[in-house]
Amino acid sequence: MDALKYITPKFFTTIRNYSKGQFLKDLIAGVIVAIIALPLSIALAIASGVNPEQGLYTAVVAGFFISFLGGSRVQIGGPTAAFVVIIYGIIAQYGMAGLTLATLMAGLMLIIMGLLRFGDLIKFIPKTITLGFTLGIAVGIVAGQVKDFLGLEMKSVPAEFLEKLLAYGKHLSSINWQTLAIGILALVIQIFWPRLSQKIPGSLIAIIVTTAIVAFGHLPVKTIGDLYTIKAGLPSFTVPDLSFSLIRQMMSPAFTIAILAAIESLLSCVVSDGMIGGNHRSNAELIGQGVGNIMSALFGGIPATGAIARTAANVKNGGRTPVAGMVHALTLLLILLFLMPYASLIPMTCLASILMIVGYNMSGWRTVVRMIQRAPKSDVAVLIVTFILTVFFDLVVAIEFGMVLAAFLFLKRMSDVAQIRQWVDKENLDDPVLSEDSDLKQVPKNAVVYEIFGALFFGAANNFLNVINDDGKNVLILRMRNVPAMDISGLDALEETLAICQKRGMTLLLSHVNAQPYRVLEKSGFIQTIGPDNICESTDQALEKAAALAKKSLDNFI
């Protein structure tokens, strides 16, 4: 049972002591979150290049399964702004069939990641990379709304960022000023409404007000109904056509969806844990996300993940178990069945303004500015490179290049902090390279002691070889107490050190070898080569052995 605990959904553990009082809180929170999710789901679907109802399909189907099978008590799943640019690009190149298959494959990848316990590995993605691609996605979202916000007369918006800007420039003279005015009104409402009420989302008020103005004023402002045919009713179950060539083409987009879903959902879990004082199960969350995306694809939806803003709203309104997320999905289902036709009256510019606010909120620009001002230049470089690659290329390239760059910079830092310091005699206590406790030791005159600080890996190995230059000594002691890890390059450095010592007639002694380096030395056969007696448990033992070797050399000389 303990082996299965890490993938057990939170629903099955929280339901054991469930009470009527908590159900009432979850019910209220679920309904409120559904009201918040309604305009967002429609807007995100349209921005992604799919029909409005597909956003609700995603929130209903994926949202239910993410709550039911996920590893968080309060996670709310559904379509999010992070996927907009990715989905738009996939549909532009491969069509809806490609998106459905990519979502299915991403779901399978997420399940495999959860079963292999990859949930804990996501935390190793540096913050500079997540900030960089999040800011890049936010810029892409805002850029994608210009056409509808200004009411430009153009057929379609290119997927590429530069092409998009050039297309806007060519059609800038076709601005519909009434559309722009309605869009600005929607922005103003969303900005100032939270001062009046935190319960009802400003986006919903903006939709109600602008829809009423456009409908009753008969304004020439394009609405959802002008561009889309909205289908009310339950989504239909559809199995996509599969082909090996399409599966191969969708491998990279599916990986992008899976990685982004994993990062955003686990980040949302961490944020919500801090709000409720709980602990999520990261691997169960990945499995829940995987099942949610598979079911979303089979029922006509788009990729989904944990939504930080909706999850936070759930917590603030009393939601404490996955039941709240399931209520949110069921509430949206009722809206889909009975109220969806009215969505055709919503102005497109209003939805564009909603997504602009979403992009602004998700950009984290204040954090980015603080990091640029305070962080090392290398971290800033990773952030900027990731941002630029996200905007002008795609997320996979941005994450891959950002991870490689961050890894190289990390290795450079580790190499810089790795040091080799020589111990000196008690007579030289003012020597700046004196080890902190060397004044308690008496180093024999025939020996030289070096202490290694930091991981002994390929980045630091070359510096290490420079210390073997002591003439007139016949014992070299390497104190490895502060070496937590060693790789094959570190092993090569030790083997080369041993070869140099043997050529000079010196004895090499190692002291305080930690567990991981010891395993490397043992597996490689180095311990047998150097001799087990020359691996000392402590520096005192190594110094005693050096003194004994000095005495033995003196006796042999006499």
Coordinates of C-alpha atoms in Angstrom, one line a residue, residues 139-152 154 157 164-165 167-169 172 175 179-180 349 352-353 356:
V139 CA 3.5 38.7 -24.8
G140 CA 2.2 36.2 -27.4
I141 CA -1.3 36.2 -25.9
V142 CA -1.6 40.0 -25.8
A143 CA -0.2 40.2 -29.4
G144 CA -2.8 37.7 -30.5
Q145 CA -5.7 39.9 -29.3
V146 CA -4.9 43.1 -31.3
K147 CA -7.1 42.2 -34.2
D148 CA -10.3 41.6 -32.2
F149 CA -9.6 44.4 -29.7
L150 CA -9.2 47.0 -32.5
G151 CA -11.8 45.5 -34.8
L152 CA -9.3 45.2 -37.7
M154 CA -8.4 41.1 -41.8
V157 CA -3.9 36.2 -37.9
K164 CA 1.6 38.8 -36.9
L165 CA 3.0 42.3 -36.2
A167 CA 0.0 41.9 -40.7
Y168 CA -1.4 44.3 -38.0
G169 CA 0.7 47.1 -39.5
L172 CA -4.0 49.3 -39.0
I175 CA -9.6 50.2 -37.0
T179 CA -15.1 48.3 -31.3
L180 CA -12.0 49.9 -29.7
T349 CA -13.4 42.9 -28.4
A352 CA -9.8 40.2 -26.3
S353 CA -9.7 42.6 -23.4
M356 CA -5.1 41.0 -22.3

